[in-house]
């Protein structure tokens, strides 16, 4: 096979549904041959664009597209400081694009390059939200009718919003939540849903780092009777040593990792069997190259995958998730936020969901493209995202 080199690298910014998405396009010396990768860090999209175009591009132009491992490692160490979300996302954009190119050159979908399918489709979970327990129940039923068998239940977004706040004078504006009100509401929610719907559907819940560690221990214990498929992000990355305490006290399956960027965060949790599902945001750890190794590490310790799949992953990133899902034996479940009309138009070839399973297509590479003209119709906006300015009732800034 003739040598093909990287000719150009460009970042495409687009927000078809109001969420800033970052896509990297790697163009090659072979006319018409290019690859796409997801580098989405919604809240710092301009920093990622700069990392790709001002730093990685000049380092990579002229390099052989075949050498994905070498390119990944050299990009990671070339800045000396490494393992941060901006650089990891930038490298992911290039990494996924190189896998896309390798698949196109081989005439095979990426899942074939990774070992081939061990399942035809990947089970997904949807988000059932509601202002009260009845609305959540209605939304769970709606998803069940559509064929979904895994459903995440949340009360009022990530919960803890209270009607009347008792805050000190001059408390600053923000997205306020009350961790105690939140912690008490969740067992009531699951008591209601299980009593009305039974145990035929798998239920999940995301704590979203809203609790002090000891409160997270108490919540996990309180949720044990409701047989969750998993409890997500019970602790923030800064407090992962507390997982052992939860583990020692209850058998609630634990999912963790959407904020992880450094191997030192996930390795001890996996090797000590302190979690059941790894939930990393694949672009935030550097792309398909580290994700396939992470999946293999998890397999050895009985941990399953549940890659982060919210709206702030581009359809290119969703495609990468799904290619991994169908070929990892230790796949658990895939979060699915849905691909709405404007997204599907900008990203032809997006993965499709039917009856609760998501399917990759069988085109070579990641099987997804971007319509740059349509993408340009939806410019990204550099603004502070309201929910990220979280505060507790006394006005303290906390994790959102
Ligand atoms: Mg989450």
mmCIF file of C-alpha atoms and ligand atoms in Angstrom:
data_model
loop_
_atom_site.group_PDB
_atom_site.id
_atom_site.type_symbol
_atom_site.label_atom_id
_atom_site.label_comp_id
_atom_site.label_asym_id
_atom_site.label_seq_id
_atom_site.Cartn_x
_atom_site.Cartn_y
_atom_site.Cartn_z
ATOM 1 C CA UNK A 1 0.000 0.000 0.000
ATOM 2 C CA UNK A 2 1.391 3.409 -1.010
ATOM 3 C CA UNK A 3 2.355 5.732 1.819
ATOM 4 C CA UNK A 4 -0.336 8.301 2.643
ATOM 5 C CA UNK A 5 0.549 11.365 4.709
ATOM 6 C CA UNK A 6 -1.321 14.058 6.610
ATOM 7 C CA UNK A 7 -1.759 17.069 4.320
ATOM 8 C CA UNK A 8 -3.900 19.360 6.474
ATOM 9 C CA UNK A 9 -5.828 19.387 9.747
ATOM 10 C CA UNK A 10 -8.857 21.621 10.288
ATOM 11 C CA UNK A 11 -11.304 22.178 13.108
ATOM 12 C CA UNK A 12 -15.004 22.504 12.298
ATOM 13 C CA UNK A 13 -17.123 24.179 14.973
ATOM 14 C CA UNK A 14 -20.885 23.739 14.855
ATOM 15 C CA UNK A 15 -23.873 23.879 17.214
ATOM 16 C CA UNK A 16 -26.908 22.438 15.368
ATOM 17 C CA UNK A 17 -28.894 22.033 18.617
ATOM 18 C CA UNK A 18 -27.305 24.906 20.551
ATOM 19 C CA UNK A 19 -24.522 22.745 22.056
ATOM 20 C CA UNK A 20 -21.020 23.626 20.879
ATOM 21 C CA UNK A 21 -19.460 20.686 19.023
ATOM 22 C CA UNK A 22 -15.847 20.372 17.882
ATOM 23 C CA UNK A 23 -14.984 18.129 14.940
ATOM 24 C CA UNK A 24 -11.491 17.612 13.544
ATOM 25 C CA UNK A 25 -10.984 16.891 9.848
ATOM 26 C CA UNK A 26 -7.668 15.304 8.858
ATOM 27 C CA UNK A 27 -6.993 15.582 5.132
ATOM 28 C CA UNK A 28 -4.436 13.363 3.439
ATOM 29 C CA UNK A 29 -2.045 13.342 0.490
ATOM 30 C CA UNK A 30 -4.527 11.099 -1.318
ATOM 31 C CA UNK A 31 -7.170 13.259 -3.048
ATOM 32 C CA UNK A 32 -10.598 12.853 -1.425
ATOM 33 C CA UNK A 33 -9.328 10.739 1.479
ATOM 34 C CA UNK A 34 -9.979 12.316 4.871
ATOM 35 C CA UNK A 35 -11.051 11.333 8.367
ATOM 36 C CA UNK A 36 -13.228 12.881 11.073
ATOM 37 C CA UNK A 37 -12.808 12.877 14.827
ATOM 38 C CA UNK A 38 -14.698 14.278 17.802
ATOM 39 C CA UNK A 39 -12.832 16.783 19.982
ATOM 40 C CA UNK A 40 -15.852 18.215 21.753
ATOM 41 C CA UNK A 41 -15.184 20.167 24.938
ATOM 42 C CA UNK A 42 -18.295 22.318 24.781
ATOM 43 C CA UNK A 43 -17.299 24.801 27.492
ATOM 44 C CA UNK A 44 -13.758 25.429 26.127
ATOM 45 C CA UNK A 45 -14.199 24.799 22.397
ATOM 46 C CA UNK A 46 -11.913 27.648 21.277
ATOM 47 C CA UNK A 47 -9.034 26.317 23.376
ATOM 48 C CA UNK A 48 -9.369 22.905 21.702
ATOM 49 C CA UNK A 49 -9.471 24.528 18.253
ATOM 50 C CA UNK A 50 -6.255 26.363 19.074
ATOM 51 C CA UNK A 51 -4.582 23.203 20.424
ATOM 52 C CA UNK A 52 -5.331 21.429 17.147
ATOM 53 C CA UNK A 53 -4.633 24.195 14.638
ATOM 54 C CA UNK A 54 -1.850 26.120 16.388
ATOM 55 C CA UNK A 55 0.081 23.154 17.853
ATOM 56 C CA UNK A 56 -0.835 19.655 16.607
ATOM 57 C CA UNK A 57 -1.203 20.600 12.946
ATOM 58 C CA UNK A 58 2.373 21.799 12.410
ATOM 59 C CA UNK A 59 3.661 18.780 14.360
ATOM 60 C CA UNK A 60 1.657 16.293 12.279
ATOM 61 C CA UNK A 61 1.576 17.543 8.676
ATOM 62 C CA UNK A 62 3.641 15.159 6.548
ATOM 63 C CA UNK A 63 3.407 12.223 8.970
ATOM 64 C CA UNK A 64 2.298 8.764 7.824
ATOM 65 C CA UNK A 65 -1.441 8.286 8.530
ATOM 66 C CA UNK A 66 -0.849 4.589 9.213
ATOM 67 C CA UNK A 67 1.082 5.134 12.439
ATOM 68 C CA UNK A 68 -1.760 5.861 14.849
ATOM 69 C CA UNK A 69 0.044 4.588 17.961
ATOM 70 C CA UNK A 70 3.154 6.621 17.276
ATOM 71 C CA UNK A 71 1.148 9.738 16.494
ATOM 72 C CA UNK A 72 -0.984 9.353 19.640
ATOM 73 C CA UNK A 73 2.024 8.929 21.949
ATOM 74 C CA UNK A 74 4.140 11.615 20.367
ATOM 75 C CA UNK A 75 1.264 14.143 20.468
ATOM 76 C CA UNK A 76 0.654 13.284 24.124
ATOM 77 C CA UNK A 77 4.259 13.800 25.249
ATOM 78 C CA UNK A 78 5.264 16.508 22.788
ATOM 79 C CA UNK A 79 3.862 19.272 25.005
ATOM 80 C CA UNK A 80 5.650 17.655 27.997
ATOM 81 C CA UNK A 81 2.641 18.537 30.243
ATOM 82 C CA UNK A 82 -0.179 16.180 29.401
ATOM 83 C CA UNK A 83 -3.462 14.518 30.424
ATOM 84 C CA UNK A 84 -5.589 17.650 30.514
ATOM 85 C CA UNK A 85 -9.041 17.910 28.915
ATOM 86 C CA UNK A 86 -8.083 20.480 26.243
ATOM 87 C CA UNK A 87 -5.098 18.554 24.867
ATOM 88 C CA UNK A 88 -6.811 15.172 25.272
ATOM 89 C CA UNK A 89 -9.778 16.368 23.218
ATOM 90 C CA UNK A 90 -7.490 17.837 20.563
ATOM 91 C CA UNK A 91 -5.599 14.538 20.298
ATOM 92 C CA UNK A 92 -8.881 12.627 20.208
ATOM 93 C CA UNK A 93 -9.996 14.627 17.182
ATOM 94 C CA UNK A 94 -6.866 13.560 15.318
ATOM 95 C CA UNK A 95 -6.917 9.999 16.691
ATOM 96 C CA UNK A 96 -10.510 9.221 15.679
ATOM 97 C CA UNK A 97 -9.887 10.782 12.269
ATOM 98 C CA UNK A 98 -6.872 8.489 11.757
ATOM 99 C CA UNK A 99 -8.958 5.424 12.666
ATOM 100 C CA UNK A 100 -11.593 6.683 10.213
ATOM 101 C CA UNK A 101 -8.905 6.997 7.522
ATOM 102 C CA UNK A 102 -7.472 3.545 8.310
ATOM 103 C CA UNK A 103 -10.938 2.035 7.944
ATOM 104 C CA UNK A 104 -11.515 3.815 4.650
ATOM 105 C CA UNK A 105 -8.147 2.593 3.337
ATOM 106 C CA UNK A 106 -8.909 -0.963 4.430
ATOM 107 C CA UNK A 107 -12.478 -0.807 3.084
ATOM 108 C CA UNK A 108 -13.721 -1.857 6.542
ATOM 109 C CA UNK A 109 -15.751 -0.306 9.357
ATOM 110 C CA UNK A 110 -13.633 0.596 12.392
ATOM 111 C CA UNK A 111 -15.241 -2.167 14.480
ATOM 112 C CA UNK A 112 -13.698 -4.688 12.061
ATOM 113 C CA UNK A 113 -10.231 -3.231 12.671
ATOM 114 C CA UNK A 114 -10.840 -3.600 16.422
ATOM 115 C CA UNK A 115 -11.607 -7.312 16.220
ATOM 116 C CA UNK A 116 -15.087 -7.504 14.719
ATOM 117 C CA UNK A 117 -18.555 -7.528 16.191
ATOM 118 C CA UNK A 118 -19.489 -9.557 19.233
ATOM 119 C CA UNK A 119 -23.022 -8.116 19.092
ATOM 120 C CA UNK A 120 -25.054 -6.602 16.254
ATOM 121 C CA UNK A 121 -26.327 -3.586 18.180
ATOM 122 C CA UNK A 122 -25.626 -1.924 21.517
ATOM 123 C CA UNK A 123 -28.369 -1.481 24.145
ATOM 124 C CA UNK A 124 -28.854 2.170 24.982
ATOM 125 C CA UNK A 125 -30.317 4.072 27.908
ATOM 126 C CA UNK A 126 -32.418 7.215 27.715
ATOM 127 C CA UNK A 127 -33.039 9.993 30.221
ATOM 128 C CA UNK A 128 -36.484 10.172 31.850
ATOM 129 C CA UNK A 129 -36.720 13.499 33.615
ATOM 130 C CA UNK A 130 -39.677 15.097 35.339
ATOM 131 C CA UNK A 131 -40.742 17.864 37.705
ATOM 132 C CA UNK A 132 -42.306 15.290 40.038
ATOM 133 C CA UNK A 133 -42.378 11.521 40.459
ATOM 134 C CA UNK A 134 -45.517 11.176 38.310
ATOM 135 C CA UNK A 135 -43.973 12.988 35.370
ATOM 136 C CA UNK A 136 -40.850 10.797 35.641
ATOM 137 C CA UNK A 137 -43.071 7.701 35.695
ATOM 138 C CA UNK A 138 -44.915 8.903 32.560
ATOM 139 C CA UNK A 139 -41.623 9.463 30.763
ATOM 140 C CA UNK A 140 -40.299 6.043 31.810
ATOM 141 C CA UNK A 141 -43.448 4.488 30.329
ATOM 142 C CA UNK A 142 -43.011 6.481 27.103
ATOM 143 C CA UNK A 143 -39.501 5.148 26.641
ATOM 144 C CA UNK A 144 -40.602 1.601 27.484
ATOM 145 C CA UNK A 145 -43.283 1.855 24.779
ATOM 146 C CA UNK A 146 -40.569 2.848 22.308
ATOM 147 C CA UNK A 147 -38.651 -0.338 23.121
ATOM 148 C CA UNK A 148 -36.056 0.983 25.561
ATOM 149 C CA UNK A 149 -35.090 -1.356 28.404
ATOM 150 C CA UNK A 150 -32.636 0.910 30.246
ATOM 151 C CA UNK A 151 -33.864 4.257 31.580
ATOM 152 C CA UNK A 152 -32.179 6.870 33.736
ATOM 153 C CA UNK A 153 -34.511 8.623 36.175
ATOM 154 C CA UNK A 154 -33.861 12.171 37.421
ATOM 155 C CA UNK A 155 -36.074 14.662 39.232
ATOM 156 C CA UNK A 156 -35.814 18.165 37.782
ATOM 157 C CA UNK A 157 -32.553 17.819 35.868
ATOM 158 C CA UNK A 158 -29.848 16.794 38.303
ATOM 159 C CA UNK A 159 -32.133 17.496 41.219
ATOM 160 C CA UNK A 160 -32.139 19.467 44.433
ATOM 161 C CA UNK A 161 -33.902 22.526 43.083
ATOM 162 C CA UNK A 162 -36.090 23.973 45.832
ATOM 163 C CA UNK A 163 -38.920 26.465 45.642
ATOM 164 C CA UNK A 164 -37.680 28.721 48.377
ATOM 165 C CA UNK A 165 -34.015 29.308 49.016
ATOM 166 C CA UNK A 166 -32.781 30.545 52.362
ATOM 167 C CA UNK A 167 -29.577 32.305 51.337
ATOM 168 C CA UNK A 168 -27.425 34.935 53.020
ATOM 169 C CA UNK A 169 -27.696 38.571 52.040
ATOM 170 C CA UNK A 170 -25.991 39.451 48.767
ATOM 171 C CA UNK A 171 -25.732 35.824 47.679
ATOM 172 C CA UNK A 172 -24.553 35.841 44.031
ATOM 173 C CA UNK A 173 -26.723 34.596 41.161
ATOM 174 C CA UNK A 174 -26.262 31.005 40.038
ATOM 175 C CA UNK A 175 -27.827 27.600 39.444
ATOM 176 C CA UNK A 176 -28.736 26.831 43.051
ATOM 177 C CA UNK A 177 -29.433 23.348 44.388
ATOM 178 C CA UNK A 178 -29.918 21.906 47.845
ATOM 179 C CA UNK A 179 -27.880 18.682 48.326
ATOM 180 C CA UNK A 180 -30.002 17.543 51.310
ATOM 181 C CA UNK A 181 -33.295 18.029 49.472
ATOM 182 C CA UNK A 182 -31.787 16.178 46.529
ATOM 183 C CA UNK A 183 -30.544 13.236 48.639
ATOM 184 C CA UNK A 184 -33.941 12.794 50.284
ATOM 185 C CA UNK A 185 -35.878 13.027 47.004
ATOM 186 C CA UNK A 186 -34.083 10.230 45.160
ATOM 187 C CA UNK A 187 -35.170 7.168 47.229
ATOM 188 C CA UNK A 188 -38.750 8.509 47.079
ATOM 189 C CA UNK A 189 -38.486 8.755 43.292
ATOM 190 C CA UNK A 190 -37.297 5.151 42.915
ATOM 191 C CA UNK A 191 -39.817 3.895 45.451
ATOM 192 C CA UNK A 192 -42.551 5.438 43.321
ATOM 193 C CA UNK A 193 -41.256 4.232 39.958
ATOM 194 C CA UNK A 194 -40.559 0.670 41.137
ATOM 195 C CA UNK A 195 -43.952 0.426 42.880
ATOM 196 C CA UNK A 196 -45.762 1.561 39.708
ATOM 197 C CA UNK A 197 -43.662 -0.093 37.017
ATOM 198 C CA UNK A 198 -42.069 -3.063 38.735
ATOM 199 C CA UNK A 199 -38.687 -4.556 38.001
ATOM 200 C CA UNK A 200 -38.965 -5.467 34.311
ATOM 201 C CA UNK A 201 -36.996 -2.411 33.187
ATOM 202 C CA UNK A 202 -33.456 -1.434 34.212
ATOM 203 C CA UNK A 203 -33.262 1.909 36.026
ATOM 204 C CA UNK A 204 -30.235 4.149 36.406
ATOM 205 C CA UNK A 205 -29.465 7.354 38.271
ATOM 206 C CA UNK A 206 -26.786 10.053 38.036
ATOM 207 C CA UNK A 207 -25.748 11.778 41.287
ATOM 208 C CA UNK A 208 -23.646 14.201 39.220
ATOM 209 C CA UNK A 209 -21.270 14.827 42.159
ATOM 210 C CA UNK A 210 -24.009 16.650 44.096
ATOM 211 C CA UNK A 211 -23.264 15.180 47.515
ATOM 212 C CA UNK A 212 -20.668 15.186 50.247
ATOM 213 C CA UNK A 213 -18.954 11.768 50.256
ATOM 214 C CA UNK A 214 -20.666 10.449 53.382
ATOM 215 C CA UNK A 215 -24.048 11.503 51.972
ATOM 216 C CA UNK A 216 -23.214 9.592 48.805
ATOM 217 C CA UNK A 217 -22.554 6.499 50.945
ATOM 218 C CA UNK A 218 -25.932 6.934 52.638
ATOM 219 C CA UNK A 219 -27.759 7.465 49.336
ATOM 220 C CA UNK A 220 -26.198 4.353 47.774
ATOM 221 C CA UNK A 221 -27.349 2.278 50.759
ATOM 222 C CA UNK A 222 -30.848 3.779 50.611
ATOM 223 C CA UNK A 223 -31.144 2.935 46.914
ATOM 224 C CA UNK A 224 -30.092 -0.702 47.281
ATOM 225 C CA UNK A 225 -33.668 -2.128 47.449
ATOM 226 C CA UNK A 226 -34.584 -0.590 44.085
ATOM 227 C CA UNK A 227 -32.072 -2.684 42.162
ATOM 228 C CA UNK A 228 -30.489 0.010 40.007
ATOM 229 C CA UNK A 229 -28.554 -1.012 36.904
ATOM 230 C CA UNK A 230 -26.043 1.560 38.096
ATOM 231 C CA UNK A 231 -25.574 4.627 40.250
ATOM 232 C CA UNK A 232 -23.431 7.155 38.404
ATOM 233 C CA UNK A 233 -20.877 9.669 39.654
ATOM 234 C CA UNK A 234 -21.777 9.194 43.302
ATOM 235 C CA UNK A 235 -18.461 10.932 44.015
ATOM 236 C CA UNK A 236 -16.395 13.562 42.214
ATOM 237 C CA UNK A 237 -13.002 12.508 40.780
ATOM 238 C CA UNK A 238 -11.320 14.328 43.679
ATOM 239 C CA UNK A 239 -12.929 11.930 46.191
ATOM 240 C CA UNK A 240 -12.573 8.536 44.502
ATOM 241 C CA UNK A 241 -10.947 6.999 47.592
ATOM 242 C CA UNK A 242 -14.437 6.975 49.119
ATOM 243 C CA UNK A 243 -15.606 4.330 46.631
ATOM 244 C CA UNK A 244 -14.167 1.674 48.920
ATOM 245 C CA UNK A 245 -16.467 2.857 51.716
ATOM 246 C CA UNK A 246 -19.532 2.605 49.473
ATOM 247 C CA UNK A 247 -18.407 -0.794 48.202
ATOM 248 C CA UNK A 248 -17.992 -2.150 51.716
ATOM 249 C CA UNK A 249 -21.520 -1.210 52.696
ATOM 250 C CA UNK A 250 -23.820 -2.058 49.800
ATOM 251 C CA UNK A 251 -24.109 -3.871 46.480
ATOM 252 C CA UNK A 252 -25.316 -0.981 44.328
ATOM 253 C CA UNK A 253 -23.530 -1.180 40.936
ATOM 254 C CA UNK A 254 -21.328 1.885 40.555
ATOM 255 C CA UNK A 255 -20.539 3.795 37.340
ATOM 256 C CA UNK A 256 -17.854 6.432 37.226
ATOM 257 C CA UNK A 257 -15.675 8.476 34.999
ATOM 258 C CA UNK A 258 -17.227 11.036 32.643
ATOM 259 C CA UNK A 259 -14.869 13.673 34.044
ATOM 260 C CA UNK A 260 -11.775 11.470 34.028
ATOM 261 C CA UNK A 261 -8.812 12.635 31.947
ATOM 262 C CA UNK A 262 -5.857 10.856 33.581
ATOM 263 C CA UNK A 263 -5.050 7.119 33.787
ATOM 264 C CA UNK A 264 -4.232 7.547 37.487
ATOM 265 C CA UNK A 265 -7.940 8.283 38.032
ATOM 266 C CA UNK A 266 -9.357 5.102 36.523
ATOM 267 C CA UNK A 267 -6.597 2.522 37.041
ATOM 268 C CA UNK A 268 -6.961 2.061 40.840
ATOM 269 C CA UNK A 269 -10.771 1.950 40.666
ATOM 270 C CA UNK A 270 -10.629 -0.795 38.037
ATOM 271 C CA UNK A 271 -7.713 -2.803 39.464
ATOM 272 C CA UNK A 272 -9.295 -2.793 42.946
ATOM 273 C CA UNK A 273 -12.731 -3.654 41.535
ATOM 274 C CA UNK A 274 -14.304 -0.594 43.142
ATOM 275 C CA UNK A 275 -16.572 0.269 40.213
ATOM 276 C CA UNK A 276 -18.743 -1.773 37.854
ATOM 277 C CA UNK A 277 -18.938 0.512 34.813
ATOM 278 C CA UNK A 278 -16.395 2.856 33.267
ATOM 279 C CA UNK A 279 -18.104 5.989 31.942
ATOM 280 C CA UNK A 280 -15.367 8.044 30.353
ATOM 281 C CA UNK A 281 -16.047 10.661 27.699
ATOM 282 C CA UNK A 282 -13.898 9.097 25.003
ATOM 283 C CA UNK A 283 -12.708 12.361 23.465
ATOM 284 C CA UNK A 284 -11.715 13.635 26.930
ATOM 285 C CA UNK A 285 -9.277 10.738 27.399
ATOM 286 C CA UNK A 286 -7.719 11.097 23.934
ATOM 287 C CA UNK A 287 -9.851 9.052 21.535
ATOM 288 C CA UNK A 288 -10.254 5.467 20.341
ATOM 289 C CA UNK A 289 -6.608 4.494 20.925
ATOM 290 C CA UNK A 290 -6.716 4.872 24.747
ATOM 291 C CA UNK A 291 -10.395 3.812 24.935
ATOM 292 C CA UNK A 292 -9.821 0.372 23.417
ATOM 293 C CA UNK A 293 -6.995 -0.249 25.903
ATOM 294 C CA UNK A 294 -9.131 0.983 28.770
ATOM 295 C CA UNK A 295 -11.922 -1.383 27.699
ATOM 296 C CA UNK A 296 -9.446 -4.282 27.677
ATOM 297 C CA UNK A 297 -8.164 -3.334 31.139
ATOM 298 C CA UNK A 298 -11.762 -3.272 32.391
ATOM 299 C CA UNK A 299 -12.471 -6.666 30.824
ATOM 300 C CA UNK A 300 -9.683 -8.236 32.887
ATOM 301 C CA UNK A 301 -11.261 -6.977 36.127
ATOM 302 C CA UNK A 302 -14.944 -7.615 35.412
ATOM 303 C CA UNK A 303 -15.784 -3.959 34.784
ATOM 304 C CA UNK A 304 -18.142 -3.111 31.913
ATOM 305 C CA UNK A 305 -18.165 -0.116 29.556
ATOM 306 C CA UNK A 306 -20.819 2.619 29.521
ATOM 307 C CA UNK A 307 -19.220 5.383 27.466
ATOM 308 C CA UNK A 308 -20.475 8.903 28.109
ATOM 309 C CA UNK A 309 -22.991 9.765 25.363
ATOM 310 C CA UNK A 310 -24.795 13.048 26.113
ATOM 311 C CA UNK A 311 -25.575 15.941 23.752
ATOM 312 C CA UNK A 312 -22.095 17.349 24.194
ATOM 313 C CA UNK A 313 -20.583 14.491 22.229
ATOM 314 C CA UNK A 314 -20.745 15.096 18.457
ATOM 315 C CA UNK A 315 -22.361 12.414 16.254
ATOM 316 C CA UNK A 316 -18.782 11.563 15.189
ATOM 317 C CA UNK A 317 -18.037 10.815 18.851
ATOM 318 C CA UNK A 318 -21.265 8.811 19.154
ATOM 319 C CA UNK A 319 -20.186 6.785 16.125
ATOM 320 C CA UNK A 320 -16.836 6.069 17.792
ATOM 321 C CA UNK A 321 -18.670 4.970 20.955
ATOM 322 C CA UNK A 322 -20.868 2.597 18.981
ATOM 323 C CA UNK A 323 -17.971 1.047 17.033
ATOM 324 C CA UNK A 324 -16.360 0.216 20.402
ATOM 325 C CA UNK A 325 -19.679 -0.965 21.888
ATOM 326 C CA UNK A 326 -20.261 -3.636 19.260
ATOM 327 C CA UNK A 327 -16.776 -5.135 19.515
ATOM 328 C CA UNK A 328 -15.989 -5.021 23.268
ATOM 329 C CA UNK A 329 -17.074 -8.234 25.012
ATOM 330 C CA UNK A 330 -17.420 -6.353 28.300
ATOM 331 C CA UNK A 331 -19.839 -3.764 26.929
ATOM 332 C CA UNK A 332 -22.467 -2.764 29.496
ATOM 333 C CA UNK A 333 -24.783 -0.099 28.102
ATOM 334 C CA UNK A 334 -24.549 3.016 25.926
ATOM 335 C CA UNK A 335 -25.937 6.396 26.984
ATOM 336 C CA UNK A 336 -27.993 7.811 24.138
ATOM 337 C CA UNK A 337 -29.156 11.407 23.873
ATOM 338 C CA UNK A 338 -30.788 11.046 20.458
ATOM 339 C CA UNK A 339 -29.770 12.504 17.102
ATOM 340 C CA UNK A 340 -32.342 15.131 16.171
ATOM 341 C CA UNK A 341 -33.119 16.360 12.659
ATOM 342 C CA UNK A 342 -30.583 19.233 12.425
ATOM 343 C CA UNK A 343 -27.800 16.987 13.788
ATOM 344 C CA UNK A 344 -28.620 14.197 11.337
ATOM 345 C CA UNK A 345 -28.573 16.708 8.470
ATOM 346 C CA UNK A 346 -25.169 18.098 9.412
ATOM 347 C CA UNK A 347 -23.777 14.610 10.127
ATOM 348 C CA UNK A 348 -25.005 12.137 7.471
ATOM 349 C CA UNK A 349 -24.350 8.525 8.451
ATOM 350 C CA UNK A 350 -25.000 9.046 12.182
ATOM 351 C CA UNK A 351 -25.639 5.832 14.130
ATOM 352 C CA UNK A 352 -29.305 4.827 14.317
ATOM 353 C CA UNK A 353 -31.411 3.495 17.186
ATOM 354 C CA UNK A 354 -34.102 0.906 16.632
ATOM 355 C CA UNK A 355 -36.077 -0.776 19.419
ATOM 356 C CA UNK A 356 -33.608 0.186 22.140
ATOM 357 C CA UNK A 357 -30.425 -0.760 20.278
ATOM 358 C CA UNK A 358 -27.999 1.534 18.483
ATOM 359 C CA UNK A 359 -26.342 0.312 15.287
ATOM 360 C CA UNK A 360 -23.209 1.506 13.508
ATOM 361 C CA UNK A 361 -23.479 1.516 9.738
ATOM 362 C CA UNK A 362 -21.290 -0.769 7.647
ATOM 363 C CA UNK A 363 -19.504 1.898 5.622
ATOM 364 C CA UNK A 364 -15.691 1.946 5.793
ATOM 365 C CA UNK A 365 -14.170 3.888 8.684
ATOM 366 C CA UNK A 366 -16.515 5.457 11.229
ATOM 367 C CA UNK A 367 -19.203 5.615 8.537
ATOM 368 C CA UNK A 368 -20.098 9.225 9.271
ATOM 369 C CA UNK A 369 -19.542 12.465 7.379
ATOM 370 C CA UNK A 370 -20.035 16.192 7.961
ATOM 371 C CA UNK A 371 -21.784 18.627 5.621
ATOM 372 C CA UNK A 372 -19.598 21.673 6.175
ATOM 373 C CA UNK A 373 -22.005 24.079 4.494
ATOM 374 C CA UNK A 374 -24.823 23.028 6.767
ATOM 375 C CA UNK A 375 -22.504 22.979 9.794
ATOM 376 C CA UNK A 376 -21.619 26.614 9.117
ATOM 377 C CA UNK A 377 -25.280 27.591 9.497
ATOM 378 C CA UNK A 378 -25.045 26.787 13.209
ATOM 379 C CA UNK A 379 -22.193 28.847 14.679
ATOM 380 C CA UNK A 380 -20.909 28.092 18.177
ATOM 381 C CA UNK A 381 -21.439 30.687 20.854
ATOM 382 C CA UNK A 382 -18.846 31.535 23.478
ATOM 383 C CA UNK A 383 -20.905 32.129 26.610
ATOM 384 C CA UNK A 384 -21.131 30.931 30.190
ATOM 385 C CA UNK A 385 -23.436 27.924 30.385
ATOM 386 C CA UNK A 386 -25.884 28.572 33.228
ATOM 387 C CA UNK A 387 -26.030 25.138 34.859
ATOM 388 C CA UNK A 388 -22.251 25.137 35.272
ATOM 389 C CA UNK A 389 -22.428 28.045 37.724
ATOM 390 C CA UNK A 390 -23.754 25.865 40.527
ATOM 391 C CA UNK A 391 -24.189 27.015 44.127
ATOM 392 C CA UNK A 392 -25.564 25.535 47.334
ATOM 393 C CA UNK A 393 -28.210 27.489 49.322
ATOM 394 C CA UNK A 394 -25.630 29.471 51.289
ATOM 395 C CA UNK A 395 -24.152 30.730 48.019
ATOM 396 C CA UNK A 396 -21.061 28.508 47.930
ATOM 397 C CA UNK A 397 -19.767 27.618 44.471
ATOM 398 C CA UNK A 398 -19.936 23.837 44.036
ATOM 399 C CA UNK A 399 -19.564 21.162 41.367
ATOM 400 C CA UNK A 400 -22.447 21.331 38.881
HETATM 401 MG MG1 LIG B 1 -23.341 11.748 34.017
#
